[in-house]
PDB file of C-alpha atoms and ligand atoms in Angstrom:
ATOM      1  CA  MET G  13     150.571  87.734 209.141  1.00 96.00           C
ATOM      2  CA  LEU G  14     151.954  86.925 205.720  1.00 97.00           C
ATOM      3  CA  TRP G  15     151.848  89.654 203.087  1.00 98.00           C
ATOM      4  CA  LEU G  16     152.447  88.888 199.405  1.00 98.00           C
ATOM      5  CA  ASP G  17     153.181  91.271 196.549  1.00 98.00           C
ATOM      6  CA  LEU G  18     152.949  89.583 193.169  1.00 98.00           C
ATOM      7  CA  GLY G  19     154.458  92.082 190.722  1.00 97.00           C
ATOM      8  CA  ASN G  20     155.268  91.676 187.045  1.00 96.00           C
ATOM      9  CA  THR G  21     158.920  90.866 187.766  1.00 95.00           C
ATOM     10  CA  ARG G  22     159.194  89.796 191.372  1.00 96.00           C
ATOM     11  CA  LEU G  23     157.319  88.116 194.164  1.00 97.00           C
ATOM     12  CA  LYS G  24     157.886  89.786 197.522  1.00 97.00           C
ATOM     13  CA  TYR G  25     156.798  88.544 200.891  1.00 98.00           C
ATOM     14  CA  TRP G  26     156.847  89.838 204.441  1.00 98.00           C
ATOM     15  CA  LEU G  27     156.080  87.869 207.580  1.00 97.00           C
ATOM     16  CA  THR G  28     155.052  90.100 210.480  1.00 96.00           C
ATOM     17  CA  ASP G  29     154.395  89.372 214.161  1.00 94.00           C
ATOM     18  CA  ASP G  30     151.371  90.489 216.207  1.00 90.00           C
ATOM     19  CA  ILE G  31     152.779  94.004 216.678  1.00 90.00           C
ATOM     20  CA  GLY G  32     153.445  94.431 212.967  1.00 90.00           C
ATOM     21  CA  GLN G  33     157.238  93.976 213.098  1.00 95.00           C
ATOM     22  CA  ILE G  34     158.792  92.261 210.081  1.00 96.00           C
ATOM     23  CA  VAL G  35     160.320  88.927 211.114  1.00 96.00           C
ATOM     24  CA  ALA G  36     161.226  87.688 207.624  1.00 96.00           C
ATOM     25  CA  HIS G  37     161.045  89.050 204.104  1.00 97.00           C
ATOM     26  CA  ASP G  38     162.437  88.454 200.638  1.00 97.00           C
ATOM     27  CA  ALA G  39     161.993  89.312 196.957  1.00 97.00           C
ATOM     28  CA  LYS G  40     162.430  86.780 194.179  1.00 96.00           C
ATOM     29  CA  GLN G  41     162.067  86.816 190.413  1.00 96.00           C
ATOM     30  CA  HIS G  42     159.082  84.594 189.603  1.00 95.00           C
ATOM     31  CA  LEU G  43     159.582  84.292 185.828  1.00 91.00           C
ATOM     32  CA  GLN G  44     155.795  84.161 185.322  1.00 92.00           C
ATOM     33  CA  ALA G  45     155.505  81.091 187.565  1.00 96.00           C
ATOM     34  CA  PRO G  46     154.555  82.609 190.927  1.00 96.00           C
ATOM     35  CA  ALA G  47     152.542  79.565 192.084  1.00 96.00           C
ATOM     36  CA  GLU G  48     155.556  77.280 191.600  1.00 96.00           C
ATOM     37  CA  LEU G  49     157.770  79.773 193.423  1.00 96.00           C
ATOM     38  CA  LEU G  50     155.250  79.929 196.292  1.00 96.00           C
ATOM     39  CA  MET G  51     155.200  76.159 196.470  1.00 95.00           C
ATOM     40  CA  GLY G  52     158.898  76.232 197.243  1.00 95.00           C
ATOM     41  CA  LEU G  53     158.307  78.777 200.008  1.00 95.00           C
ATOM     42  CA  THR G  54     155.472  76.993 201.812  1.00 93.00           C
ATOM     43  CA  ASP G  55     157.761  75.194 204.299  1.00 93.00           C
ATOM     44  CA  ARG G  56     159.233  78.510 205.270  1.00 94.00           C
ATOM     45  CA  PHE G  57     155.782  80.111 205.635  1.00 95.00           C
ATOM     46  CA  GLU G  58     154.425  77.193 207.684  1.00 93.00           C
ATOM     47  CA  ARG G  59     157.282  77.533 210.156  1.00 94.00           C
ATOM     48  CA  TYR G  60     156.039  81.020 211.060  1.00 94.00           C
ATOM     49  CA  ALA G  61     152.400  79.870 211.169  1.00 94.00           C
ATOM     50  CA  PRO G  62     150.792  83.145 210.071  1.00 96.00           C
ATOM     51  CA  ASP G  63     147.072  83.419 210.853  1.00 95.00           C
ATOM     52  CA  PHE G  64     146.224  85.322 207.679  1.00 97.00           C
ATOM     53  CA  ILE G  65     147.633  85.962 204.190  1.00 98.00           C
ATOM     54  CA  GLY G  66     146.953  89.300 202.461  1.00 98.00           C
ATOM     55  CA  ILE G  67     147.824  89.490 198.763  1.00 98.00           C
ATOM     56  CA  SER G  68     148.469  92.224 196.224  1.00 98.00           C
ATOM     57  CA  SER G  69     148.645  90.883 192.683  1.00 98.00           C
ATOM     58  CA  VAL G  70     148.883  92.500 189.263  1.00 98.00           C
ATOM     59  CA  LEU G  71     149.238  89.150 187.491  1.00 97.00           C
ATOM     60  CA  GLY G  72     145.660  88.650 186.304  1.00 97.00           C
ATOM     61  CA  ASP G  73     142.959  86.046 186.938  1.00 97.00           C
ATOM     62  CA  ALA G  74     144.673  82.984 185.455  1.00 97.00           C
ATOM     63  CA  LEU G  75     147.879  83.275 187.508  1.00 97.00           C
ATOM     64  CA  ASN G  76     145.915  84.388 190.589  1.00 98.00           C
ATOM     65  CA  ALA G  77     143.847  81.193 190.348  1.00 98.00           C
ATOM     66  CA  LYS G  78     147.031  79.097 190.372  1.00 97.00           C
ATOM     67  CA  VAL G  79     148.335  81.079 193.336  1.00 97.00           C
ATOM     68  CA  SER G  80     145.032  80.455 195.172  1.00 98.00           C
ATOM     69  CA  GLU G  81     145.321  76.744 194.502  1.00 97.00           C
ATOM     70  CA  THR G  82     148.823  76.668 196.004  1.00 96.00           C
ATOM     71  CA  LEU G  83     147.858  78.765 199.023  1.00 96.00           C
ATOM     72  CA  SER G  84     144.759  76.619 199.723  1.00 96.00           C
ATOM     73  CA  ARG G  85     147.085  73.775 200.764  1.00 93.00           C
ATOM     74  CA  LEU G  86     148.397  75.839 203.667  1.00 93.00           C
ATOM     75  CA  ASN G  87     145.022  75.906 205.443  1.00 94.00           C
ATOM     76  CA  ILE G  88     145.519  79.553 206.332  1.00 96.00           C
ATOM     77  CA  PRO G  89     142.828  82.059 205.341  1.00 97.00           C
ATOM     78  CA  PHE G  90     143.964  84.296 202.480  1.00 98.00           C
ATOM     79  CA  GLU G  91     142.502  87.183 200.554  1.00 98.00           C
ATOM     80  CA  PHE G  92     143.389  89.222 197.464  1.00 98.00           C
ATOM     81  CA  VAL G  93     143.112  93.014 197.681  1.00 98.00           C
ATOM     82  CA  HIS G  94     140.433  94.599 195.495  1.00 97.00           C
ATOM     83  CA  VAL G  95     140.827  98.228 194.499  1.00 98.00           C
ATOM     84  CA  ASP G  96     138.123 100.408 196.005  1.00 97.00           C
ATOM     85  CA  ALA G  97     137.908 103.910 194.522  1.00 97.00           C
ATOM     86  CA  ALA G  98     135.616 104.972 197.363  1.00 97.00           C
ATOM     87  CA  HIS G  99     137.849 103.752 200.209  1.00 97.00           C
ATOM     88  CA  ALA G 100     137.596 105.659 203.497  1.00 97.00           C
ATOM     89  CA  LEU G 101     141.327 106.538 203.359  1.00 97.00           C
ATOM     90  CA  MET G 102     141.407 107.742 199.759  1.00 98.00           C
ATOM     91  CA  LYS G 103     138.856 108.524 197.055  1.00 98.00           C
ATOM     92  CA  SER G 104     139.909 108.017 193.466  1.00 98.00           C
ATOM     93  CA  ALA G 105     138.721 109.462 190.180  1.00 95.00           C
ATOM     94  CA  TYR G 106     140.528 106.656 188.293  1.00 98.00           C
ATOM     95  CA  ASN G 107     138.693 103.755 186.675  1.00 97.00           C
ATOM     96  CA  ASP G 108     138.836 101.259 189.551  1.00 92.00           C
ATOM     97  CA  GLN G 109     138.265  98.279 187.248  1.00 95.00           C
ATOM     98  CA  GLN G 110     141.644  99.102 185.718  1.00 98.00           C
ATOM     99  CA  LEU G 111     143.800 100.684 188.425  1.00 98.00           C
ATOM    100  CA  GLY G 112     146.646  98.326 189.376  1.00 98.00           C
ATOM    101  CA  CYS G 113     146.390  96.968 192.868  1.00 98.00           C
ATOM    102  CA  ASP G 114     150.096  97.664 193.603  1.00 98.00           C
ATOM    103  CA  ARG G 115     149.698 101.278 192.491  1.00 98.00           C
ATOM    104  CA  TRP G 116     146.621 101.741 194.631  1.00 98.00           C
ATOM    105  CA  LEU G 117     148.195 100.122 197.694  1.00 98.00           C
ATOM    106  CA  GLN G 118     151.333 102.256 197.353  1.00 98.00           C
ATOM    107  CA  MET G 119     149.098 105.300 197.421  1.00 98.00           C
ATOM    108  CA  LEU G 120     147.042 103.917 200.307  1.00 98.00           C
ATOM    109  CA  GLY G 121     150.309 103.346 202.176  1.00 98.00           C
ATOM    110  CA  ALA G 122     151.413 106.944 201.631  1.00 98.00           C
ATOM    111  CA  VAL G 123     148.179 108.904 201.744  1.00 98.00           C
ATOM    112  CA  ASP G 124     147.893 111.730 204.260  1.00 98.00           C
ATOM    113  CA  LYS G 125     144.686 113.759 204.224  1.00 98.00           C
ATOM    114  CA  LYS G 126     146.594 116.882 205.268  1.00 98.00           C
ATOM    115  CA  LYS G 127     148.960 116.786 202.259  1.00 98.00           C
ATOM    116  CA  ARG G 128     149.282 117.039 198.500  1.00 98.00           C
ATOM    117  CA  GLN G 129     151.359 114.086 197.331  1.00 98.00           C
ATOM    118  CA  CYS G 130     152.941 112.716 194.170  1.00 98.00           C
ATOM    119  CA  VAL G 131     153.552 108.973 194.547  1.00 99.00           C
ATOM    120  CA  ILE G 132     156.034 107.434 192.089  1.00 98.00           C
ATOM    121  CA  GLY G 133     156.415 103.661 191.806  1.00 98.00           C
ATOM    122  CA  CYS G 134     159.641 102.596 190.080  1.00 98.00           C
ATOM    123  CA  GLY G 135     159.209  98.890 189.250  1.00 96.00           C
ATOM    124  CA  THR G 136     158.632  97.034 185.978  1.00 96.00           C
ATOM    125  CA  ALA G 137     156.578 100.063 185.018  1.00 98.00           C
ATOM    126  CA  VAL G 138     157.051 103.556 186.425  1.00 98.00           C
ATOM    127  CA  THR G 139     153.810 105.020 187.712  1.00 98.00           C
ATOM    128  CA  ILE G 140     153.285 108.628 188.744  1.00 98.00           C
ATOM    129  CA  ASP G 141     150.114 109.460 190.664  1.00 98.00           C
ATOM    130  CA  LEU G 142     148.818 112.685 192.127  1.00 98.00           C
ATOM    131  CA  ILE G 143     146.870 112.832 195.380  1.00 98.00           C
ATOM    132  CA  ASP G 144     145.323 116.025 196.721  1.00 98.00           C
ATOM    133  CA  HIS G 145     144.275 115.752 200.372  1.00 98.00           C
ATOM    134  CA  ALA G 146     143.405 112.047 200.065  1.00 98.00           C
ATOM    135  CA  GLU G 147     141.774 112.428 196.654  1.00 98.00           C
ATOM    136  CA  HIS G 148     143.537 110.552 193.840  1.00 98.00           C
ATOM    137  CA  LEU G 149     143.542 112.817 190.769  1.00 98.00           C
ATOM    138  CA  GLY G 150     144.948 110.254 188.303  1.00 98.00           C
ATOM    139  CA  GLY G 151     148.379 109.624 186.898  1.00 98.00           C
ATOM    140  CA  TYR G 152     150.770 108.288 184.302  1.00 98.00           C
ATOM    141  CA  ILE G 153     152.349 104.952 183.354  1.00 98.00           C
ATOM    142  CA  PHE G 154     155.788 104.619 181.712  1.00 98.00           C
ATOM    143  CA  PRO G 155     157.888 101.594 180.761  1.00 98.00           C
ATOM    144  CA  SER G 156     160.764 101.243 183.259  1.00 98.00           C
ATOM    145  CA  ILE G 157     164.286 102.130 182.147  1.00 98.00           C
ATOM    146  CA  TYR G 158     164.945  98.406 181.603  1.00 97.00           C
ATOM    147  CA  LEU G 159     161.801  97.864 179.512  1.00 97.00           C
ATOM    148  CA  GLN G 160     162.698 100.928 177.452  1.00 98.00           C
ATOM    149  CA  ARG G 161     166.158  99.540 176.782  1.00 98.00           C
ATOM    150  CA  GLU G 162     164.721  96.164 175.783  1.00 97.00           C
ATOM    151  CA  SER G 163     162.310  97.821 173.356  1.00 97.00           C
ATOM    152  CA  LEU G 164     165.149  99.734 171.654  1.00 97.00           C
ATOM    153  CA  PHE G 165     167.193  96.548 171.502  1.00 96.00           C
ATOM    154  CA  SER G 166     164.379  94.545 169.925  1.00 96.00           C
ATOM    155  CA  GLY G 167     163.003  97.303 167.683  1.00 96.00           C
ATOM    156  CA  THR G 168     166.228  98.442 166.001  1.00 96.00           C
ATOM    157  CA  LYS G 169     169.093  96.883 164.037  1.00 96.00           C
ATOM    158  CA  GLN G 170     171.985  99.084 165.139  1.00 96.00           C
ATOM    159  CA  ILE G 171     171.217  99.313 168.837  1.00 94.00           C
ATOM    160  CA  THR G 172     172.568  96.175 170.420  1.00 94.00           C
ATOM    161  CA  ILE G 173     172.875  97.518 173.946  1.00 85.00           C
ATOM    162  CA  SER G 174     171.594  95.127 176.570  1.00 85.00           C
ATOM    163  CA  ASN G 175     173.630  96.140 179.592  1.00 89.00           C
ATOM    164  CA  GLY G 176     175.258  99.186 181.144  1.00 93.00           C
ATOM    165  CA  THR G 177     174.367 101.610 183.908  1.00 96.00           C
ATOM    166  CA  PHE G 178     171.846 104.419 184.078  1.00 98.00           C
ATOM    167  CA  ASP G 179     173.885 107.140 185.770  1.00 97.00           C
ATOM    168  CA  SER G 180     173.637 110.378 183.814  1.00 98.00           C
ATOM    169  CA  VAL G 181     171.158 112.563 181.938  1.00 98.00           C
ATOM    170  CA  SER G 182     173.774 114.562 179.958  1.00 98.00           C
ATOM    171  CA  GLN G 183     173.952 114.095 176.197  1.00 98.00           C
ATOM    172  CA  GLY G 184     175.860 111.002 175.082  1.00 97.00           C
ATOM    173  CA  MET G 185     178.600 110.683 172.411  1.00 97.00           C
ATOM    174  CA  THR G 186     178.314 106.913 172.007  1.00 96.00           C
ATOM    175  CA  THR G 187     175.326 104.645 171.386  1.00 96.00           C
ATOM    176  CA  GLN G 188     175.793 103.137 174.839  1.00 97.00           C
ATOM    177  CA  ASP G 189     175.624 106.540 176.554  1.00 97.00           C
ATOM    178  CA  ALA G 190     172.927 107.998 174.279  1.00 97.00           C
ATOM    179  CA  VAL G 191     170.644 105.044 174.999  1.00 98.00           C
ATOM    180  CA  HIS G 192     171.122 105.024 178.771  1.00 98.00           C
ATOM    181  CA  ARG G 193     171.026 108.786 179.176  1.00 98.00           C
ATOM    182  CA  GLY G 194     168.070 109.242 176.843  1.00 98.00           C
ATOM    183  CA  ILE G 195     166.043 106.637 178.656  1.00 98.00           C
ATOM    184  CA  LEU G 196     166.894 107.995 182.106  1.00 98.00           C
ATOM    185  CA  LEU G 197     166.078 111.535 180.908  1.00 98.00           C
ATOM    186  CA  SER G 198     162.658 110.381 179.668  1.00 98.00           C
ATOM    187  CA  ILE G 199     161.684 109.434 183.216  1.00 98.00           C
ATOM    188  CA  VAL G 200     163.573 112.163 185.084  1.00 98.00           C
ATOM    189  CA  GLY G 201     162.259 114.799 182.657  1.00 98.00           C
ATOM    190  CA  ALA G 202     158.706 113.615 183.180  1.00 98.00           C
ATOM    191  CA  VAL G 203     159.088 113.672 186.960  1.00 98.00           C
ATOM    192  CA  ASN G 204     160.564 117.181 186.814  1.00 98.00           C
ATOM    193  CA  GLU G 205     157.758 118.406 184.539  1.00 98.00           C
ATOM    194  CA  ILE G 206     155.037 116.928 186.731  1.00 98.00           C
ATOM    195  CA  SER G 207     156.617 118.374 189.855  1.00 97.00           C
ATOM    196  CA  ARG G 208     156.890 121.758 188.080  1.00 97.00           C
ATOM    197  CA  ARG G 209     153.157 121.627 187.347  1.00 98.00           C
ATOM    198  CA  HIS G 210     152.405 120.634 190.934  1.00 98.00           C
ATOM    199  CA  PRO G 211     154.918 122.622 192.982  1.00 96.00           C
ATOM    200  CA  ASN G 212     153.219 122.092 196.319  1.00 97.00           C
ATOM    201  CA  PHE G 213     153.000 118.300 196.106  1.00 98.00           C
ATOM    202  CA  GLU G 214     155.405 116.225 198.204  1.00 98.00           C
ATOM    203  CA  VAL G 215     157.335 113.848 195.876  1.00 98.00           C
ATOM    204  CA  ILE G 216     157.530 110.282 197.201  1.00 98.00           C
ATOM    205  CA  MET G 217     159.327 107.423 195.399  1.00 98.00           C
ATOM    206  CA  THR G 218     159.329 103.685 195.947  1.00 98.00           C
ATOM    207  CA  GLY G 219     160.423 100.534 194.070  1.00 97.00           C
ATOM    208  CA  GLY G 220     163.629  99.008 192.730  1.00 95.00           C
ATOM    209  CA  ASP G 221     164.689 101.955 190.564  1.00 97.00           C
ATOM    210  CA  ALA G 222     163.726 104.777 192.959  1.00 98.00           C
ATOM    211  CA  ALA G 223     167.293 105.598 193.998  1.00 98.00           C
ATOM    212  CA  THR G 224     168.593 105.602 190.387  1.00 98.00           C
ATOM    213  CA  ILE G 225     165.876 107.990 189.246  1.00 98.00           C
ATOM    214  CA  SER G 226     165.607 110.264 192.290  1.00 98.00           C
ATOM    215  CA  GLN G 227     169.281 111.316 192.073  1.00 97.00           C
ATOM    216  CA  HIS G 228     168.539 113.387 188.988  1.00 98.00           C
ATOM    217  CA  VAL G 229     165.240 114.937 190.063  1.00 98.00           C
ATOM    218  CA  ASN G 230     165.475 118.648 190.786  1.00 96.00           C
ATOM    219  CA  ARG G 231     163.242 118.566 193.862  1.00 96.00           C
ATOM    220  CA  PRO G 232     163.634 116.905 197.249  1.00 97.00           C
ATOM    221  CA  VAL G 233     162.350 113.327 197.007  1.00 98.00           C
ATOM    222  CA  ARG G 234     161.240 111.193 199.904  1.00 98.00           C
ATOM    223  CA  LEU G 235     162.362 107.582 199.309  1.00 98.00           C
ATOM    224  CA  ARG G 236     160.175 104.972 200.967  1.00 98.00           C
ATOM    225  CA  ASP G 237     160.456 101.214 200.613  1.00 95.00           C
ATOM    226  CA  ASP G 238     157.506 100.344 202.862  1.00 94.00           C
ATOM    227  CA  LEU G 239     154.606 101.842 200.906  1.00 98.00           C
ATOM    228  CA  LEU G 240     153.034  98.697 199.489  1.00 98.00           C
ATOM    229  CA  LEU G 241     153.364  96.797 202.766  1.00 98.00           C
ATOM    230  CA  ASN G 242     151.956  99.773 204.637  1.00 97.00           C
ATOM    231  CA  GLY G 243     149.073  99.919 202.160  1.00 98.00           C
ATOM    232  CA  LEU G 244     148.354  96.195 202.650  1.00 98.00           C
ATOM    233  CA  ALA G 245     148.354  96.613 206.433  1.00 96.00           C
ATOM    234  CA  ARG G 246     146.042  99.638 206.223  1.00 97.00           C
ATOM    235  CA  TYR G 247     143.689  97.884 203.792  1.00 98.00           C
ATOM    236  CA  PHE G 248     143.213  94.772 205.917  1.00 97.00           C
ATOM    237  CA  ASP G 249     143.085  96.773 209.114  1.00 93.00           C
ATOM    238  CA  TYR G 250     140.112  98.717 207.702  1.00 90.00           C
ATOM    239  CA  ARG G 251     138.510  95.567 206.313  1.00 82.00           C
ATOM    240  CA  ASN G 252     138.416  93.996 209.744  1.00 75.00           C
ATOM    241  CA  LYS G 253     136.670  96.938 211.348  1.00 73.00           C
ATOM    242  CA  PRO G 254     132.873  96.904 211.331  1.00 56.00           C
TER     243      PRO G 254
HETATM  244  N1  LIG T   5     167.751  93.930 182.879  1.00 81.97           N
HETATM  245  C1  LIG T   5     167.797  94.318 184.168  1.00 81.97           C
HETATM  246  N2  LIG T   5     168.964  94.498 184.783  1.00 81.97           N
HETATM  247  C2  LIG T   5     169.003  94.872 186.076  1.00 81.97           C
HETATM  248  N3  LIG T   5     167.916  95.094 186.826  1.00 81.97           N
HETATM  249  C3  LIG T   5     166.744  94.925 186.255  1.00 81.97           C
HETATM  250  C4  LIG T   5     166.610  94.528 184.910  1.00 81.97           C
HETATM  251  N4  LIG T   5     165.293  94.446 184.624  1.00 81.97           N
HETATM  252  C5  LIG T   5     164.652  94.774 185.749  1.00 81.97           C
HETATM  253  N5  LIG T   5     165.508  95.075 186.729  1.00 81.97           N
HETATM  254  C6  LIG T   5     165.157  95.464 188.080  1.00 81.97           C
HETATM  255  O1  LIG T   5     163.946  94.851 188.418  1.00 81.97           O
HETATM  256  C7  LIG T   5     163.130  95.800 189.050  1.00 81.97           C
HETATM  257  C8  LIG T   5     161.676  95.538 188.872  1.00 81.97           C
HETATM  258  O2  LIG T   5     161.188  94.949 190.009  1.00 81.97           O
HETATM  259  P1  LIG T   5     161.265  95.565 191.478  1.00 81.97           P
HETATM  260  O3  LIG T   5     160.914  94.415 192.319  1.00 81.97           O
HETATM  261  O4  LIG T   5     162.513  96.248 191.757  1.00 81.97           O
HETATM  262  O5  LIG T   5     160.198  96.653 191.461  1.00 81.97           O
HETATM  263  P2  LIG T   5     158.742  96.319 191.679  1.00 81.97           P
HETATM  264  O6  LIG T   5     158.014  97.585 191.786  1.00 81.97           O
HETATM  265  O7  LIG T   5     158.598  95.343 192.777  1.00 81.97           O
HETATM  266  O8  LIG T   5     158.439  95.591 190.310  1.00 81.97           O
HETATM  267  P3  LIG T   5     157.273  94.622 190.115  1.00 81.97           P
HETATM  268  O9  LIG T   5     156.389  94.809 191.314  1.00 81.97           O
HETATM  269  O10 LIG T   5     156.702  95.112 188.846  1.00 81.97           O
HETATM  270  O11 LIG T   5     157.874  93.266 190.055  1.00 81.97           O
HETATM  271  C9  LIG T   5     163.485  97.092 188.431  1.00 81.97           C
HETATM  272  O12 LIG T   5     163.188  98.104 189.336  1.00 81.97           O
HETATM  273  C10 LIG T   5     164.971  96.939 188.156  1.00 81.97           C
HETATM  274  O13 LIG T   5     165.744  97.462 189.212  1.00 81.97           O
HETATM  275  C1  LIG T   6     151.241  99.714 186.017  1.00 81.97           C
HETATM  276  C2  LIG T   6     151.621  98.421 186.699  1.00 81.97           C
HETATM  277  C3  LIG T   6     152.229  97.466 185.667  1.00 81.97           C
HETATM  278  C4  LIG T   6     152.689  98.763 187.750  1.00 81.97           C
HETATM  279  O1  LIG T   6     153.126  97.620 188.393  1.00 81.97           O
HETATM  280  C5  LIG T   6     150.403  97.777 187.405  1.00 81.97           C
HETATM  281  O2  LIG T   6     149.922  98.617 188.386  1.00 81.97           O
HETATM  282  C6  LIG T   6     149.298  97.452 186.428  1.00 81.97           C
HETATM  283  O3  LIG T   6     149.356  96.470 185.753  1.00 81.97           O
HETATM  284  N1  LIG T   6     148.253  98.337 186.373  1.00 81.97           N
HETATM  285  C7  LIG T   6     147.111  98.206 185.512  1.00 81.97           C
HETATM  286  C8  LIG T   6     146.910  99.411 184.668  1.00 81.97           C
HETATM  287  C9  LIG T   6     146.543 100.656 185.472  1.00 81.97           C
HETATM  288  O4  LIG T   6     146.972 100.828 186.623  1.00 81.97           O
HETATM  289  O5  LIG T   6     145.793 101.482 184.921  1.00 81.97           O
HETATM  290  K1  LIG T   7     150.423  93.135 179.793  1.00 81.97           K
END
């Protein structure tokens, strides 16, 4: 199988064998040209001869159409995931016309009907979702630490910070520190507040910035990098059952 995750920043793929083991995977910045990037990967994909392609995309209809066009040339059946708020594995109270496919799949990949869970995706946006015994209660969307920094950079005259590390949530004494620490605190503070309101929810984090953020959270955090892939596998596994 070939699994694709078309996010706002990166395209990720995983090739798996018949027992679900990953035989190849990668993540690449697509710079809003995912179809062109895929074109360059087709040789690689053909070598593994997957029998099916399952796709998560948050890129919208126009880019998805271009991706479809590129994938059609491979002569391998492919299918985009559609969010289903009434899925057998997890019910959702969220507007399913709007809920991002990556968010939903991350939850589907984590959901456990015996648990209360808080699933946090740390990618281009940070998403925080609450699930109570396989019922999605809703959530929150924040700009990532990098998007927040870009918005300060572009919206102010005196803040010219465009690089530096996010490594502390103590007060800063320079613009550089105040910006990085303020931004990190905005996410960490929100996570701590949500976990304070929901003390018996297991906190699970995934995505590129999960390690940076989790370090400052005052509760044990389970880091998982396989949630979206696991969600894709669960989704198509259910789809293929009568
Ligand atoms: N200016 C930057 N400098 C360094 N890293 C950055 C910068 N902007 C973004 N990033 C990294 O890019 C990541 C966003 O994509 P990533 O693939 O890690 O997460 P994701 O959940 O897959 O995101 P998406 O699916 O939205 O592409 C951020 O988590 C961050 O680590
Ligand atoms: C929130 C992001 C950007 C996270 O990748 C994505 O899931 C998305 O575009 N969602 C649509 C908005 C929503 O989930 O309500
Ligand atoms: K947008």
